[in-house]
Short mmCIF file of C-alpha atoms and ligand atoms in Angstrom, two decimals:
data_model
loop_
_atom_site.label_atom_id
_atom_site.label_comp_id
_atom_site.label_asym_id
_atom_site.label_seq_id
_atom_site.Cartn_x
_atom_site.Cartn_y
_atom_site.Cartn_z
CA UNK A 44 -11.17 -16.53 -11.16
CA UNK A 45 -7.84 -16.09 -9.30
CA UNK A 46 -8.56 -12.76 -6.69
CA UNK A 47 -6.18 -9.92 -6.25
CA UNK A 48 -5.99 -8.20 -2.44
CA UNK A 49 -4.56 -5.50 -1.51
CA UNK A 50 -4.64 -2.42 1.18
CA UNK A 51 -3.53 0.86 1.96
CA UNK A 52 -3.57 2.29 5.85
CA UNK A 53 -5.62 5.49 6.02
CA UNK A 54 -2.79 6.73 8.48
CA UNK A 55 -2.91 10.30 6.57
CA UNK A 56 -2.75 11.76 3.31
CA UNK A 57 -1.94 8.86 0.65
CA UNK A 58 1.60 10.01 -1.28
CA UNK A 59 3.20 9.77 -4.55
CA UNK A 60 4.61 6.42 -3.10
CA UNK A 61 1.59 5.03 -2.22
CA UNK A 62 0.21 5.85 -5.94
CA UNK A 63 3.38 4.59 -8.09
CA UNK A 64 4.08 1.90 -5.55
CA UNK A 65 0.47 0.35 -4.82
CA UNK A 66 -2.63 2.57 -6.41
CA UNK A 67 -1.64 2.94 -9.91
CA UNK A 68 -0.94 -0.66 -9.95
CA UNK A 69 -4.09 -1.58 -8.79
CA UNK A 70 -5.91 0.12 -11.23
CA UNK A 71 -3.72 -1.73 -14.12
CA UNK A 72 -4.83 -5.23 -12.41
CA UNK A 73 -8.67 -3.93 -12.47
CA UNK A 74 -8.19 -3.13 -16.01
CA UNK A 75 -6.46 -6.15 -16.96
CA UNK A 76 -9.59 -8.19 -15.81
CA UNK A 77 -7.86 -11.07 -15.29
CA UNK A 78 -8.44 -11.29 -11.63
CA UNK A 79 -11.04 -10.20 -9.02
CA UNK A 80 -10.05 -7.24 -7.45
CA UNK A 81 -10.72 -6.48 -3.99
CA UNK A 82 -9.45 -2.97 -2.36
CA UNK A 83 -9.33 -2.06 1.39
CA UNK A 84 -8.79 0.79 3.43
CA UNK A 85 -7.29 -0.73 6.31
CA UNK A 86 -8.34 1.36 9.48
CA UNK A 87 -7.70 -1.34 11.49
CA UNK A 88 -3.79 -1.57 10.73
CA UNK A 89 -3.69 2.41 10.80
CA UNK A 90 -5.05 2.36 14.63
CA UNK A 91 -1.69 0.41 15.65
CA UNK A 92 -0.01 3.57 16.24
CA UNK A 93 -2.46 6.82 18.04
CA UNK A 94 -5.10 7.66 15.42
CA UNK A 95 -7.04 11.00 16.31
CA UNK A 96 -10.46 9.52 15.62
CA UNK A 97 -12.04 12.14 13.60
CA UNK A 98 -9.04 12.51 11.44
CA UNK A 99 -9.27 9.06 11.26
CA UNK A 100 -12.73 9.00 9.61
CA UNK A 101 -11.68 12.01 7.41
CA UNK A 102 -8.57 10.19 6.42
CA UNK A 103 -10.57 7.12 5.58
CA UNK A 104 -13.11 8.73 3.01
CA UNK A 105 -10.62 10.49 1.46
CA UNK A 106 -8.64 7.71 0.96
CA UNK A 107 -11.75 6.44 -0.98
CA UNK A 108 -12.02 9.18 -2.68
CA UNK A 109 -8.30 8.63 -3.89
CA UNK A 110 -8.74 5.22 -4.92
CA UNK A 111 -12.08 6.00 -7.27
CA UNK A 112 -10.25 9.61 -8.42
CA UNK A 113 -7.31 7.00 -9.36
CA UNK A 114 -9.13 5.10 -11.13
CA UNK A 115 -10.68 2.38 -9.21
CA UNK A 116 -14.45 1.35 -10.21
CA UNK A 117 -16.37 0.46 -7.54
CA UNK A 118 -18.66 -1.36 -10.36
CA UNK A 119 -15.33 -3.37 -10.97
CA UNK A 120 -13.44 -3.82 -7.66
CA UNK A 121 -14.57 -4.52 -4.56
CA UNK A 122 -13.90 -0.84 -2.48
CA UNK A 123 -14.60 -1.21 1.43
CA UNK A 124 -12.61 -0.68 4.83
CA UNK A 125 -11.21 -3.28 6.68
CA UNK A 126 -13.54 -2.81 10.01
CA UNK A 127 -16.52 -2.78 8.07
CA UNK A 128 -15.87 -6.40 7.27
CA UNK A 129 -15.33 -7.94 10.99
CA UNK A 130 -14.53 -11.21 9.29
CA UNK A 131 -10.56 -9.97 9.25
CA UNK A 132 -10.26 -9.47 12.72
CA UNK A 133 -11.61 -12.77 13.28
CA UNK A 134 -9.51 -14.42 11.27
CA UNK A 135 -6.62 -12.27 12.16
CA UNK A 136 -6.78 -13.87 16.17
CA UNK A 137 -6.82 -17.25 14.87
CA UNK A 138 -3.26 -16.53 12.81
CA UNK A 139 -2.50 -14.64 15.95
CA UNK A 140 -2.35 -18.75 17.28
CA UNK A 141 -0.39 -20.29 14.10
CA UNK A 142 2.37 -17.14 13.82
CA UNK A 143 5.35 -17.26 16.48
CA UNK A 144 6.89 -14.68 18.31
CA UNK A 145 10.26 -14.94 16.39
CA UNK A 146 8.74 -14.73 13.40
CA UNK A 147 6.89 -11.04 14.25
CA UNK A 148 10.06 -9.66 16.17
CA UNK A 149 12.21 -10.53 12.83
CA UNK A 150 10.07 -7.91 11.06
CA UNK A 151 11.45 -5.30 9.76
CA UNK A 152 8.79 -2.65 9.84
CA UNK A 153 8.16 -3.63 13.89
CA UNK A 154 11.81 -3.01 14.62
CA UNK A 155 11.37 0.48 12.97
CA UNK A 156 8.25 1.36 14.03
CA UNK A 157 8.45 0.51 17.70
CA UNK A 158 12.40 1.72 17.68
CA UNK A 159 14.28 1.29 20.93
CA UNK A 160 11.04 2.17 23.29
CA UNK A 161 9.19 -1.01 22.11
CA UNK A 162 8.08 -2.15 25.59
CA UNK A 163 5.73 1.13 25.06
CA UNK A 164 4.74 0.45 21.45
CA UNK A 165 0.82 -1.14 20.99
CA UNK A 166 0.18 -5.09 21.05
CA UNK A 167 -1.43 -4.23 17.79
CA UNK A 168 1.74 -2.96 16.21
CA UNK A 169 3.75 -6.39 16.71
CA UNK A 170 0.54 -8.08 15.43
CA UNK A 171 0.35 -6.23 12.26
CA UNK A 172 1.66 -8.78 9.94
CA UNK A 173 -0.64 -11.37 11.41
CA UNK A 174 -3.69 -9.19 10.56
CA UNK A 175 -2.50 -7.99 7.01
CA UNK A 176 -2.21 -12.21 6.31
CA UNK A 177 -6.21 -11.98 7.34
CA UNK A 178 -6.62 -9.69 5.27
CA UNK A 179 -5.38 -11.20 1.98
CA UNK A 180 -6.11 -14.94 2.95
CA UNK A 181 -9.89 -14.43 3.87
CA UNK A 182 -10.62 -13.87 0.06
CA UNK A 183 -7.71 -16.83 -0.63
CA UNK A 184 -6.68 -13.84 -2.76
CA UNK A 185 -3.77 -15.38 -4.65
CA UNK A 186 -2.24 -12.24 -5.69
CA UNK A 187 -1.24 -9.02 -3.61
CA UNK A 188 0.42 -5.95 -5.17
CA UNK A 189 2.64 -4.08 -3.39
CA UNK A 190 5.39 -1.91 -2.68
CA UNK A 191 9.22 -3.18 -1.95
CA UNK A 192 8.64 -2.37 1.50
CA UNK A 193 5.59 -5.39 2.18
CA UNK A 194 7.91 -8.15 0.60
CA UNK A 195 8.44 -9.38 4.50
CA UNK A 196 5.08 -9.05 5.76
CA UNK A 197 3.71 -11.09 2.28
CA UNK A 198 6.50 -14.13 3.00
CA UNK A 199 5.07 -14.08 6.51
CA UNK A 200 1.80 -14.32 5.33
CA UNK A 201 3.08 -17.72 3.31
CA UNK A 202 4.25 -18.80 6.32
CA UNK A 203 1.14 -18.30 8.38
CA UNK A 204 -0.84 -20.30 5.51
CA UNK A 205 1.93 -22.82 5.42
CA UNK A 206 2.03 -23.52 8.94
CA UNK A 207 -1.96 -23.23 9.15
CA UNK A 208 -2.21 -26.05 6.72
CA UNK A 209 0.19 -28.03 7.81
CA UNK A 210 -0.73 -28.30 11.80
CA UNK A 211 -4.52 -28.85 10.92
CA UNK A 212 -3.62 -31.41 7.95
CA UNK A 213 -5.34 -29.33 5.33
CA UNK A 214 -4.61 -27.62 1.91
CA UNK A 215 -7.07 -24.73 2.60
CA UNK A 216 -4.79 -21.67 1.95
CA UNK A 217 -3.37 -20.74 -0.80
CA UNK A 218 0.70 -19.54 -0.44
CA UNK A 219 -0.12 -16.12 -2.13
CA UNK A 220 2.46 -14.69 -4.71
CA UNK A 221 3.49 -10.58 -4.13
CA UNK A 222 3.55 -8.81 -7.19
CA UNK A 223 6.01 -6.02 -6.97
CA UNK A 224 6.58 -4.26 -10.10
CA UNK A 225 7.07 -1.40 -12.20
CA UNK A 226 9.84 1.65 -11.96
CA UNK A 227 8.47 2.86 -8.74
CA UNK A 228 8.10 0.33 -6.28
CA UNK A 229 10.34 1.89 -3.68
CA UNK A 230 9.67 5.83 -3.93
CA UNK A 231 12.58 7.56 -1.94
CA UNK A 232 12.15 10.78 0.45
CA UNK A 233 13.04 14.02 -1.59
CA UNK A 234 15.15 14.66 1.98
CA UNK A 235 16.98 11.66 2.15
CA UNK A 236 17.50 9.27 -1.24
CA UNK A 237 18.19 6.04 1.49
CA UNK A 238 14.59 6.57 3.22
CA UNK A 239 11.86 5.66 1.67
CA UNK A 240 8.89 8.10 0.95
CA UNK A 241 6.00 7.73 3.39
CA UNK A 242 3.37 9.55 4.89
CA UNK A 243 4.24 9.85 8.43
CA UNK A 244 7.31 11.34 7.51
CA UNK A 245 7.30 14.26 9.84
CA UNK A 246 8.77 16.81 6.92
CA UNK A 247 6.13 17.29 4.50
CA UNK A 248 9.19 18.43 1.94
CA UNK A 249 10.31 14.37 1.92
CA UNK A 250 7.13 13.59 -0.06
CA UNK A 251 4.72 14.66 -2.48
CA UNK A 252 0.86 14.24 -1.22
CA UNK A 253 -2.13 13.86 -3.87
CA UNK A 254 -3.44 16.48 -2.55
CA UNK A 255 -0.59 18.95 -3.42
CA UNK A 256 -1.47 21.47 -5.94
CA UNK A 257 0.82 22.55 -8.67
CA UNK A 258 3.08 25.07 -7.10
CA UNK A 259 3.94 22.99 -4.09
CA UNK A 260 4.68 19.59 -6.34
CA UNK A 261 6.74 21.65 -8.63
CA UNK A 262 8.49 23.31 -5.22
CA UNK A 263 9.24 19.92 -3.72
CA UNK A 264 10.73 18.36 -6.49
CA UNK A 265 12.54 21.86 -7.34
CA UNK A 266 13.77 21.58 -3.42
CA UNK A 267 14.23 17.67 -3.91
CA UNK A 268 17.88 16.76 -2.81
CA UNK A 269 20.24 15.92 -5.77
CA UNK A 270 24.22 15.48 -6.85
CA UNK A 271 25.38 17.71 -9.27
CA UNK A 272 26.46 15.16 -11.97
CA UNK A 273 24.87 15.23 -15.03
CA UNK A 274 22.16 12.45 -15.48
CA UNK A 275 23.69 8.99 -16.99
CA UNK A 276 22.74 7.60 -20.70
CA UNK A 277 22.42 4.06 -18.73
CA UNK A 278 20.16 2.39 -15.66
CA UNK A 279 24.15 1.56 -14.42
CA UNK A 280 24.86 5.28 -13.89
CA UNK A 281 22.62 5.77 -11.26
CA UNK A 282 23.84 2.87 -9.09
CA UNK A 283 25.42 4.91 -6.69
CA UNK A 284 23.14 7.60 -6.90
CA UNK A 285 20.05 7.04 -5.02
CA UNK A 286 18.78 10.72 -5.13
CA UNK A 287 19.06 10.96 -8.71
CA UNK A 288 17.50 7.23 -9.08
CA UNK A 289 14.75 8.02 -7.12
CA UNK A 290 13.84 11.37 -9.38
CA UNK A 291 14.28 8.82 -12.38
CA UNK A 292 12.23 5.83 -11.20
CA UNK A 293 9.37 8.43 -10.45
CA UNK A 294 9.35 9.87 -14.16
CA UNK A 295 9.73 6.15 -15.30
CA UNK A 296 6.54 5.54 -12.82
CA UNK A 297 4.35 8.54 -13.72
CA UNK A 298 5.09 8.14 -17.89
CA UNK A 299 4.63 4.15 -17.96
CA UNK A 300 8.29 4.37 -19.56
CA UNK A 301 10.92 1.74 -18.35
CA UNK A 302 13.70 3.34 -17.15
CA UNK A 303 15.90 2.95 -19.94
CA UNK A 304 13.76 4.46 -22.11
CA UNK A 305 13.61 8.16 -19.92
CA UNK A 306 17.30 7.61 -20.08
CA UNK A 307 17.59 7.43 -23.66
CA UNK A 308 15.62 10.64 -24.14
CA UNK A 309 17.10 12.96 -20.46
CA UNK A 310 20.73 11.04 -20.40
CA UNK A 311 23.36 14.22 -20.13
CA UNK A 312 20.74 16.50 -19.01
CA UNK A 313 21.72 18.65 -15.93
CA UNK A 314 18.78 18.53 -12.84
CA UNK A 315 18.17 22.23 -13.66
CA UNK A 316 16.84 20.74 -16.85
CA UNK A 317 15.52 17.65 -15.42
CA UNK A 318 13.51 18.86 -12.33
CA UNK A 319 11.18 21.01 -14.48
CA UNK A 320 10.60 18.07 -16.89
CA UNK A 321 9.50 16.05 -13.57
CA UNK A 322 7.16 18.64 -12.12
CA UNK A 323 5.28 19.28 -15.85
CA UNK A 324 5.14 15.57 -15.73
CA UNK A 325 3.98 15.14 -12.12
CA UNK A 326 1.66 17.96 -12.55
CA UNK A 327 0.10 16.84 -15.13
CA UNK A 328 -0.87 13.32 -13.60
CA UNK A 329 -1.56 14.33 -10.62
CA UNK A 330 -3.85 17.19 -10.68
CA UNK A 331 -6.51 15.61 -12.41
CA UNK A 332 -6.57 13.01 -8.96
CA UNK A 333 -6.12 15.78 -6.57
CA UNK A 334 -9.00 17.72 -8.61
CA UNK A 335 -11.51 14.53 -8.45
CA UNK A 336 -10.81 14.18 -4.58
CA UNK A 337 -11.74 16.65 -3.66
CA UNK A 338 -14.74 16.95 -5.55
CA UNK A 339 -15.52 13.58 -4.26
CA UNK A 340 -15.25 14.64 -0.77
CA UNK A 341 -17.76 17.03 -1.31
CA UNK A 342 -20.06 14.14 -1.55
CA UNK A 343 -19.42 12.14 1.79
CA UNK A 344 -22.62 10.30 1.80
CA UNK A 345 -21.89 8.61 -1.64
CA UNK A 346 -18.42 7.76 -0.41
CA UNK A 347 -20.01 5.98 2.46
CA UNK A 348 -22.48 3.77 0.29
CA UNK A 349 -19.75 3.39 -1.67
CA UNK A 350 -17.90 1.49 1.39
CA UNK A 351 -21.04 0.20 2.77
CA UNK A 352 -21.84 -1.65 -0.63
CA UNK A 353 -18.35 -2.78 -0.91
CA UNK A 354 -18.07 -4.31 2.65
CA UNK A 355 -21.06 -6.62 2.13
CA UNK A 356 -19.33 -7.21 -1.22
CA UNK A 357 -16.10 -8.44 1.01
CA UNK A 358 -18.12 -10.22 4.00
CA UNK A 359 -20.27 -12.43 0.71
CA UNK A 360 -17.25 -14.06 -0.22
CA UNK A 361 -14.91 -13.55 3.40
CA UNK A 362 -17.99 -15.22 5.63
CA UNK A 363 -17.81 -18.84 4.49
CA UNK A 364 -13.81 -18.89 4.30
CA UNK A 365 -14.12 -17.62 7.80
CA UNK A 366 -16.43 -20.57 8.76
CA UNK A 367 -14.45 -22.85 6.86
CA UNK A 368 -12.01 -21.91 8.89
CA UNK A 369 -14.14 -22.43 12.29
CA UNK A 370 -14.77 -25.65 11.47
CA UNK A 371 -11.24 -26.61 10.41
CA UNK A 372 -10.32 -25.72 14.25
CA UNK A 373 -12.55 -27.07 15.71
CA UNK A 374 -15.08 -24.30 16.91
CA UNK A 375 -18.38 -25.51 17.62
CA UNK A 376 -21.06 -23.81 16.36
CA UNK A 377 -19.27 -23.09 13.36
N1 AQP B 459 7.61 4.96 -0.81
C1 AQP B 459 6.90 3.98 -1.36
N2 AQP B 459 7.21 3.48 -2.57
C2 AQP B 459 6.48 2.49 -3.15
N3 AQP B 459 5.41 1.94 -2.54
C3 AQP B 459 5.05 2.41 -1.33
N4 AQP B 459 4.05 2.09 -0.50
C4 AQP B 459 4.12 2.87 0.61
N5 AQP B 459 5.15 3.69 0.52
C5 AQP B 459 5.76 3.44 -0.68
C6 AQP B 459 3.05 1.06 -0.77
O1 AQP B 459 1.78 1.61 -0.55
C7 AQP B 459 0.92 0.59 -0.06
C8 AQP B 459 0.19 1.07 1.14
O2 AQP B 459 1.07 1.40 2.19
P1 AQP B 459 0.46 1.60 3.62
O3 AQP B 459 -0.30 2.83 3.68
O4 AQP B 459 -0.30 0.41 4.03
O5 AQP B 459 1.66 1.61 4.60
P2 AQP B 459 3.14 1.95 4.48
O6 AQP B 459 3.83 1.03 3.55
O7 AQP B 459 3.65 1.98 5.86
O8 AQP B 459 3.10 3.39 3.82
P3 AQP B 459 3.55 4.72 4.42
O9 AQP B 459 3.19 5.80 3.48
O10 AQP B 459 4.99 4.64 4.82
O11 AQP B 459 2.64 4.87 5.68
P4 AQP B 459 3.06 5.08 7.18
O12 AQP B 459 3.92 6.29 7.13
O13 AQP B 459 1.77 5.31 7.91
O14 AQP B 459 3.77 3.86 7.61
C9 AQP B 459 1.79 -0.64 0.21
O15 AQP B 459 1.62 -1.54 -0.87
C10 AQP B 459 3.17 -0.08 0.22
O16 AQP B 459 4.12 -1.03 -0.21
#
């Protein structure tokens, strides 16, 4: 069967753009059943910028927490964190030795992150896209969902398994398709309809968190920055409005409508109409995830032989690629 991979950085508290974008989706592929699913909490990518350690661990389990409250089966996915299977990082210094230097600094992400200081920013951080290409291509997963923002880092993970087979003469692994797609795969910031929505944000009024309760996701999106049109009858009409896209693509996300179809039904509504429609909405999918965490989190010893099961899950299939690999190079020993 043809194997889905994806991750999500345990870097904080997981955000409405992290659940339309990459969660939700997951959980559609899982219940599709027409791939293998495998799901990662990737604590090694979150450590490329400082990481307090025990909010680290916190952040990890509840991420785990998110992804079974969401809807992910540990019975029907494979559910670990990246560190628990060592076979990544492994594999991850060998691509280190195919990927270029041009290719990294062209990244996108890197240029943001590391902004104009980036003589200061970790080794790690310029890496990143060489270890997320580990992370799919030890499972030869042949599928990765994702948000808009990981189109780069997925062609760069083509490239890495292009150039891999090519300079070793092999047709080991596979060039992996993204799948990016829905309403929501590029949730905005509520401050700022050009930014997207993430969880490092330092104003916690840009995004909504799962872990928001009812008043403060109905607050946000009340607060959420607008234009005072009218919303259009037609996808066209919001073109030029990013702000009141954004608000749009979210309902679209949360409902499962396209959004033509939310159109159809809030075209010529006023936000002071809208907004309340959104929050109800938001509220109403959200809470129940929110509610599950944390009971979840009240049991952290499951959670961990939840991860611990899962990462010998991972390292069953990753271990042989990974010596496959060996071999191909020319380790001996392998
Ligand atoms: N705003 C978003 N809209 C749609 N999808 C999104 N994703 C993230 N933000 C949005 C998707 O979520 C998955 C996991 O992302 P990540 O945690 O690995 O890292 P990220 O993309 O860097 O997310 P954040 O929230 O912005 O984290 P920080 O602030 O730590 O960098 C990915 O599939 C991503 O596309």
């Amino acid at each position: 069967t043809p194997r889905v991979f994806s991750g999500i950085q345990p870097s904080g508290g997981l955000t409405l753009g992290n659940y339309l974008g990459a969660m939700k989706r997951f959980v559609d592929m899982q219940e599709a059943g027409t791939h293998e699913t495998v799901f990662c909490m990737v604590d090694l990518h979150a450590i490329t910028v400082w990481q307090d350690p025990a909010k680290l661990q916190r952040a990890t389990r509840e991420l785990c927490a998110g992804f079974i409250a969401a809807g992910i089966d540990p019975k029907k996915s494979i559910l670990f964190n990246q560190s628990a299977a060592p076979e990544h990082a492994q594999l991850a210094w060998i691509f280190n030795c195919v990927a270029r230097m041009g290719w990294m600094q062209r990244m996108t992400q890197w240029k943001d992150k590391a902004g104009k200081n980036s003589q200061n920013a970790s080794l790690g951080l310029f890496a990143y896209p060489a270890l997320m290409a580990a992370d799919i291509l030890i499972y030869h997963a042949t599928h990765v969902p994702v948000g808009e923002d990981q189109k780069q880092h997925l062609e760069l993970t083509r490239d890495v398994a292009t150039k891999f087979n090519h300079d070793y003469g092999v047709d080991f692994f596979p060039i992996t398709e993204p799948v990016i797609e829905g309403a929501a795969t590029r949730v905005m910031s509520f401050r700022d309809g050009t930014k997207k929505m993430s969880k490092s944000d330092p104003s916690d009024a840009s995004r909504i968190n799962m872990t928001d309760d009812a008043d403060t996701i109905a607050k946000k999106i009340r607060k959420a920055k607008t234009d005072p049109e009218a919303l259009p009858s037609e996808a066209k009409g919001l073109e030029e409005r990013p702000e009141a896209r954004n608000l749009v693509n979210i309902y679209a996300g949360l409902s499962g409508l396209t959004v033509e179809q939310v159109l159809a039904d809030v075209g010529g509504k006023q936000f002071s109409e809208f907004k309340p429609m959104l929050s109800d909405l938001a509220v109403s999918k959200l809470s129940p995830i929110s509610t599950e965490m944390a009971r979840l989190m009240e049991h952290q010893d499951e959670i961990d032989k939840i991860l611990a099961h899962g990462a010998s899950q991972a390292r069953e299939i990753a271990a042989p690629i990974l010596k496959k690999t060996y071999e191909i190079v020319g380790m001996v020993g392998a």
